[in-house]
Phi, psi and omega in degrees: 000320178297317182296324178293320179293318179295319179295319179294316178296317180296318177296320177297318179295319180295319179294317179297317178298318180295316179296317179297317180295321181293317179293322180295322179290325179292324183292330180286170179288141180290135183270351181263004181290139180257349180291145183213156177269003181277130180256133180288127180287334177298316179296322179293318181295319179295320179293325180292322181287325185273357182287149180268175178295150182276157178274142173289138182290337183265301185266352178062022176272149178279127179227149180289325184227128178246153173252127185264137182232152175260129178275173182296327181278359177098355179280160182248135177235147176252119184242147177278178181294330179292327182266009181297326180296325178297321180291323180289326177295323181273003181055047177280148180270126176287144180259000000 
């Protein structure tokens, strides 16, 4: 009778330990996850090379280089050299 009681207590301790260990592993971060916050720079460089010229915010023409200005309402516009006079008339701040 004593051996049966000791065996039941020992079995109960092993089950409690196993359940606690299992819950503890679930609460931690999974180690088999493949998702990452790291961005490949090769992919970024290729996207940068293949991009086309940007559109002017005013005349909508494609230009290689835009000058960016801040408007009074806080928005940012990119203007070409031809539209630079419009930005100076409106007293926009160059960024």
